[in-house]
Short mmCIF file of C-alpha atoms and ligand atoms in Angstrom, two decimals:
data_model
loop_
_atom_site.label_atom_id
_atom_site.label_comp_id
_atom_site.label_asym_id
_atom_site.label_seq_id
_atom_site.Cartn_x
_atom_site.Cartn_y
_atom_site.Cartn_z
CA MET R 1 64.92 51.58 9.01
CA HIS R 2 67.70 54.03 9.70
CA PRO R 3 71.14 53.28 8.23
CA SER R 4 72.39 52.71 11.78
CA GLU R 5 70.09 49.69 12.03
CA LYS R 6 71.37 47.79 9.02
CA LYS R 7 74.99 48.66 8.16
CA PHE R 8 77.96 48.27 10.49
CA PHE R 9 79.86 51.40 11.47
CA THR R 10 83.62 51.16 10.94
CA THR R 11 85.66 53.30 13.38
CA PRO R 12 86.70 50.92 16.20
CA LEU R 13 85.99 52.03 19.77
CA THR R 14 89.66 51.36 20.61
CA ARG R 15 90.45 54.82 19.20
CA PHE R 16 88.44 56.63 21.88
CA ALA R 17 90.94 56.24 24.77
CA PRO R 18 94.09 57.51 23.01
CA THR R 19 92.16 60.41 21.47
CA ILE R 20 90.72 61.46 24.82
CA ALA R 21 94.20 61.11 26.32
CA ASP R 22 95.58 63.47 23.66
CA ILE R 23 92.92 66.11 24.15
CA SER R 24 93.31 65.94 27.94
CA GLY R 25 97.07 66.43 27.57
CA VAL R 26 98.14 63.06 29.01
CA GLU R 27 99.87 59.96 27.64
CA ALA R 28 97.70 57.36 25.94
CA PRO R 29 97.07 54.11 27.86
CA ALA R 30 99.75 51.53 27.02
CA MET R 31 97.59 49.20 24.90
CA SER R 32 95.99 51.96 22.82
CA PRO R 33 96.28 51.78 19.03
CA GLU R 34 98.26 54.39 17.11
CA GLU R 35 95.14 55.64 15.32
CA ARG R 36 93.14 58.55 16.66
CA VAL R 37 89.70 59.99 15.97
CA ASP R 38 91.02 62.98 14.05
CA GLU R 39 87.69 64.89 14.03
CA ILE R 40 87.81 65.17 17.83
CA LYS R 41 91.31 66.62 17.81
CA GLU R 42 90.35 68.98 14.99
CA LEU R 43 87.29 70.16 16.93
CA VAL R 44 89.36 70.94 20.03
CA ALA R 45 91.93 72.82 17.95
CA LEU R 46 89.27 74.76 16.07
CA LYS R 47 87.33 75.86 19.15
CA THR R 48 90.20 76.49 21.58
CA GLY R 49 93.26 77.18 19.44
CA ARG R 50 95.05 74.50 21.51
CA SER R 51 95.62 70.77 21.25
CA SER R 52 94.18 69.98 24.68
CA VAL R 53 91.57 71.27 27.13
CA ASP R 54 91.72 71.99 30.86
CA LYS R 55 88.72 69.97 31.99
CA VAL R 56 87.06 66.81 30.68
CA VAL R 57 83.69 65.26 31.56
CA VAL R 58 82.81 61.81 30.18
CA TYR R 59 79.11 60.95 30.55
CA ASN R 60 78.38 57.24 30.11
CA PRO R 61 74.68 56.37 29.82
CA ASP R 62 74.43 52.59 29.35
CA ALA R 63 73.01 50.92 26.22
CA LEU R 64 71.86 53.90 24.16
CA GLY R 65 72.74 52.62 20.68
CA ALA R 66 72.94 54.58 17.45
CA TRP R 67 69.63 53.34 16.01
CA PHE R 68 67.72 54.36 19.12
CA ILE R 69 69.16 57.88 19.04
CA ASP R 70 68.33 58.17 15.33
CA LYS R 71 64.81 56.80 15.73
CA TYR R 72 63.69 59.14 18.52
CA THR R 73 64.66 62.46 16.96
CA GLU R 74 62.61 64.59 19.31
CA MET R 75 63.86 62.84 22.45
CA PHE R 76 67.50 63.40 21.47
CA ARG R 77 67.09 66.87 19.96
CA PRO R 78 68.74 68.60 22.98
CA LEU R 79 71.74 66.27 22.67
CA LYS R 80 72.15 66.82 18.94
CA GLU R 81 71.60 70.58 19.15
CA LYS R 82 74.04 71.11 22.00
CA SER R 83 76.81 68.90 20.64
CA ASP R 84 79.47 70.02 18.17
CA LEU R 85 80.35 66.62 16.75
CA ARG R 86 78.92 63.13 16.31
CA VAL R 87 81.32 60.22 15.90
CA ASP R 88 80.06 56.78 14.86
CA TYR R 89 81.97 53.82 16.32
CA LEU R 90 81.83 50.07 16.01
CA THR R 91 81.86 48.84 19.59
CA MET R 92 83.65 45.67 20.73
CA PHE R 93 82.28 42.12 20.54
CA PRO R 94 80.53 40.78 22.47
CA PRO R 95 78.64 44.06 23.03
CA LYS R 96 78.28 43.63 26.78
CA THR R 97 78.85 46.46 29.25
CA PRO R 98 82.19 45.39 30.84
CA VAL R 99 83.64 44.33 27.45
CA CYS R 100 82.87 47.74 25.93
CA PHE R 101 83.86 49.94 28.87
CA GLY R 102 86.97 47.77 29.28
CA THR R 103 87.94 48.98 25.82
CA MET R 104 86.60 52.53 26.09
CA PHE R 105 88.92 53.41 28.97
CA THR R 106 92.03 51.43 27.91
CA GLY R 107 92.13 51.40 24.11
CA ALA R 108 92.72 47.64 24.35
CA THR R 109 90.69 45.09 22.41
CA PRO R 110 88.76 42.41 24.36
CA ALA R 111 91.48 39.92 23.37
CA GLN R 112 94.03 42.25 24.99
CA HIS R 113 92.10 43.25 28.13
CA GLY R 114 90.69 39.76 28.58
CA ILE R 115 87.02 40.57 29.25
CA GLN R 116 85.00 38.67 26.65
CA ALA R 117 81.77 38.00 28.54
CA TYR R 118 79.59 39.61 31.20
CA VAL R 119 82.18 39.48 33.97
CA LYS R 120 83.47 42.44 35.97
CA PRO R 121 87.04 41.72 37.16
CA HIS R 122 89.47 44.22 38.64
CA LEU R 123 91.15 45.27 35.37
CA LYS R 124 94.75 46.08 36.16
CA ILE R 125 96.01 47.14 32.74
CA ASP R 126 96.83 50.75 31.98
CA SER R 127 93.76 52.95 31.60
CA LEU R 128 92.75 56.56 31.10
CA PHE R 129 92.15 56.73 34.87
CA ASP R 130 95.80 55.74 35.46
CA ARG R 131 97.08 58.24 32.87
CA TRP R 132 94.98 61.09 34.25
CA ALA R 133 96.14 60.35 37.81
CA ALA R 134 99.81 60.01 36.77
CA ALA R 135 99.65 63.40 35.06
CA GLY R 136 98.37 65.01 38.26
CA LYS R 137 94.82 65.49 37.01
CA LYS R 138 92.36 65.47 39.88
CA THR R 139 89.90 62.83 38.72
CA ALA R 140 86.47 61.74 39.97
CA MET R 141 84.46 58.68 39.07
CA VAL R 142 80.76 59.10 39.85
CA SER R 143 78.79 55.92 39.28
CA VAL R 144 76.04 53.59 40.32
CA ALA R 145 77.78 51.25 42.79
CA GLY R 146 78.65 47.66 41.88
CA GLN R 147 78.64 48.31 38.13
CA SER R 148 81.27 47.63 35.49
CA ILE R 149 83.24 50.87 35.50
CA PRO R 150 83.81 51.10 39.29
CA LEU R 151 84.66 47.38 39.50
CA LEU R 152 86.99 47.26 36.47
CA PHE R 153 88.77 50.49 37.35
CA GLN R 154 88.86 50.18 41.15
CA GLY R 155 91.99 50.98 43.13
CA ARG R 156 93.19 53.89 41.00
CA ASN R 157 94.54 57.13 42.43
CA ILE R 158 91.24 58.92 41.84
CA ASP R 159 88.19 59.82 43.96
CA TYR R 160 85.20 57.46 43.84
CA PHE R 161 81.63 58.60 44.45
CA LEU R 162 79.32 55.57 44.29
CA TYR R 163 75.56 55.70 44.71
CA ALA R 164 72.43 53.55 44.52
CA THR R 165 70.64 55.57 41.85
CA ASP R 166 71.22 57.49 38.62
CA GLY R 167 69.62 60.57 40.18
CA ALA R 168 72.27 60.69 42.90
CA VAL R 169 75.01 60.23 40.28
CA ILE R 170 73.82 63.20 38.23
CA ASP R 171 73.33 65.38 41.33
CA LYS R 172 76.89 64.65 42.49
CA THR R 173 78.35 65.15 39.02
CA VAL R 174 76.73 68.58 38.77
CA GLU R 175 77.94 69.44 42.28
CA LEU R 176 81.51 68.43 41.41
CA ILE R 177 81.44 70.44 38.18
CA ASN R 178 80.16 73.49 40.03
CA SER R 179 82.86 73.10 42.69
CA GLY R 180 85.51 73.49 39.99
CA GLU R 181 87.76 71.14 41.99
CA TYR R 182 88.18 68.37 39.43
CA ASP R 183 90.06 68.23 36.14
CA VAL R 184 88.33 65.07 34.97
CA ILE R 185 84.92 63.64 35.89
CA GLU R 186 83.51 60.34 34.62
CA ALA R 187 79.78 59.72 35.27
CA TYR R 188 77.94 56.43 34.66
CA VAL R 189 74.14 55.92 34.67
CA MET R 190 72.17 52.81 33.74
CA GLU R 191 68.38 53.08 33.98
CA TYR R 192 67.72 52.58 30.25
CA ASP R 193 69.72 49.34 30.20
CA THR R 194 67.96 47.99 33.29
CA VAL R 195 64.48 48.87 32.09
CA MET R 196 64.89 47.67 28.52
CA HIS R 197 66.05 44.24 29.78
CA LEU R 198 62.88 44.05 31.91
CA THR R 199 60.66 45.22 29.03
CA HIS R 200 62.01 45.96 25.54
CA PRO R 201 64.02 48.72 23.86
CA LYS R 202 61.02 50.78 22.70
CA SER R 203 58.73 50.32 25.72
CA VAL R 204 57.21 53.39 27.33
CA PHE R 205 59.23 52.63 30.45
CA ALA R 206 62.49 52.35 28.52
CA LYS R 207 61.80 55.56 26.61
CA ASN R 208 61.12 57.40 29.86
CA ALA R 209 64.44 56.13 31.20
CA ALA R 210 66.22 57.31 28.05
CA LYS R 211 64.61 60.73 28.42
CA ARG R 212 66.08 60.95 31.91
CA HIS R 213 69.52 60.18 30.45
CA VAL R 214 69.06 63.09 28.02
CA LYS R 215 67.98 65.29 30.94
CA GLY R 216 71.14 64.21 32.79
CA PHE R 217 73.18 65.28 29.78
CA GLU R 218 71.48 68.68 29.76
CA ARG R 219 72.15 69.22 33.47
CA ILE R 220 75.83 68.35 32.98
CA TYR R 221 76.04 70.55 29.88
CA ASP R 222 74.48 73.52 31.70
CA ALA R 223 76.74 73.08 34.73
CA MET R 224 79.86 73.04 32.53
CA ARG R 225 78.74 76.08 30.56
CA ASN R 226 78.02 78.00 33.78
CA SER R 227 80.98 76.88 35.91
CA TYR R 228 83.85 76.24 33.49
CA GLY R 229 83.77 79.65 31.83
CA ASP R 230 87.41 80.49 32.49
CA CYS R 231 88.88 77.33 31.03
CA ASP R 232 88.59 75.16 27.94
CA SER R 233 86.48 72.09 28.59
CA PHE R 234 85.25 68.99 26.75
CA LEU R 235 82.09 66.95 27.25
CA ALA R 236 81.62 63.44 25.85
CA PHE R 237 78.23 61.71 25.64
CA ALA R 238 79.59 58.19 25.45
CA PRO R 239 77.38 55.09 25.62
CA ASP R 240 78.88 51.59 25.43
CA HIS R 241 76.71 49.49 23.07
CA GLY R 242 73.23 49.26 21.53
CA VAL R 243 70.37 46.84 22.05
CA HIS R 244 67.78 44.77 20.18
CA ARG R 245 64.53 42.94 20.94
CA GLU R 246 64.71 39.14 21.18
CA TRP R 247 62.22 36.64 19.71
CA TYR R 248 61.01 36.08 23.28
CA LEU R 249 60.18 39.83 23.27
CA LEU R 250 62.55 41.18 25.95
CA GLY R 251 65.34 43.65 25.26
CA ASN R 252 68.88 42.28 25.10
CA HIS R 253 72.38 42.87 23.67
CA GLY R 254 75.44 40.79 22.93
CA LYS R 255 75.06 39.86 19.25
CA ASN R 256 77.18 40.81 16.26
CA ILE R 257 74.41 42.87 14.64
CA PRO R 258 74.30 46.60 13.82
CA GLU R 259 71.61 47.30 16.44
CA ASP R 260 73.97 46.10 19.19
CA MET R 261 77.34 47.10 17.69
CA ASN R 262 76.72 50.59 16.26
CA LEU R 263 77.47 53.36 18.68
CA SER R 264 77.26 57.13 18.33
CA HIS R 265 79.10 59.49 20.63
CA PHE R 266 78.43 63.23 20.82
CA TYR R 267 81.13 65.71 21.78
CA THR R 268 81.05 69.33 22.86
CA VAL R 269 83.88 71.80 23.41
CA PHE R 270 83.36 74.87 25.60
CA PRO R 271 86.08 77.42 24.88
CA GLY R 272 87.14 79.43 27.94
CA LYS R 273 86.99 83.18 28.00
CA LYS R 274 90.28 84.49 26.66
CA ASP R 275 91.72 87.75 28.01
ZN1 ZN C 301 75.96 48.38 28.81
#
């Protein structure tokens, strides 16, 4: 077993939102903690010589937990090789999609944001999407329609691009990056989560879905490298929770166990060409 399967990580996911706010040059959402993920800020400073970047892309593939990424070394090699930094987080309990993304984009705990089960309300508390919009950042959300992120964070002053499939989400994300029009892009895909619930976390079908999430990362990475050359940009590979296999053999998540709670994010900074 990998360490990520048996020992709980310690950095709480609440620190993601205020840290990303700092490195995008905007105020932190109101319920964020004071603590930051210092390694992220240090990486940005080291690679750009500044405290914030010009463009941010947050890629959210659902349910790719730390143990899965550690187990399938070859599958995730492109992710690990292209990223500058891995940060291990303890996600929020219960490790369900809306609970975790509710925290990821607000810095609030489930007790504060109020989502403590698989429900997808319109979440009206202050979020990264509100802070980006208030700071005049042109922001796009690209997502599979009807899912947690577009439902929780509906009604913000951002542009929504909602589709039926992951493939359409990645295509649009790449198109928006290449257009250069947006300061911030959030992209959500979900095939691994869907397929592992129908089978189990290590099924051939689930692994093929996970490979497509890695391919999506590579397409986003390449688009940023090719199109964001004149500015400093930041890419986050940011899943929400892990998964485990139940006694009745299907994949699931929602328990207070390391397989479900341990999360690894991967971050990349592309420094712009300096004159
Ligand atoms: Zn999820």
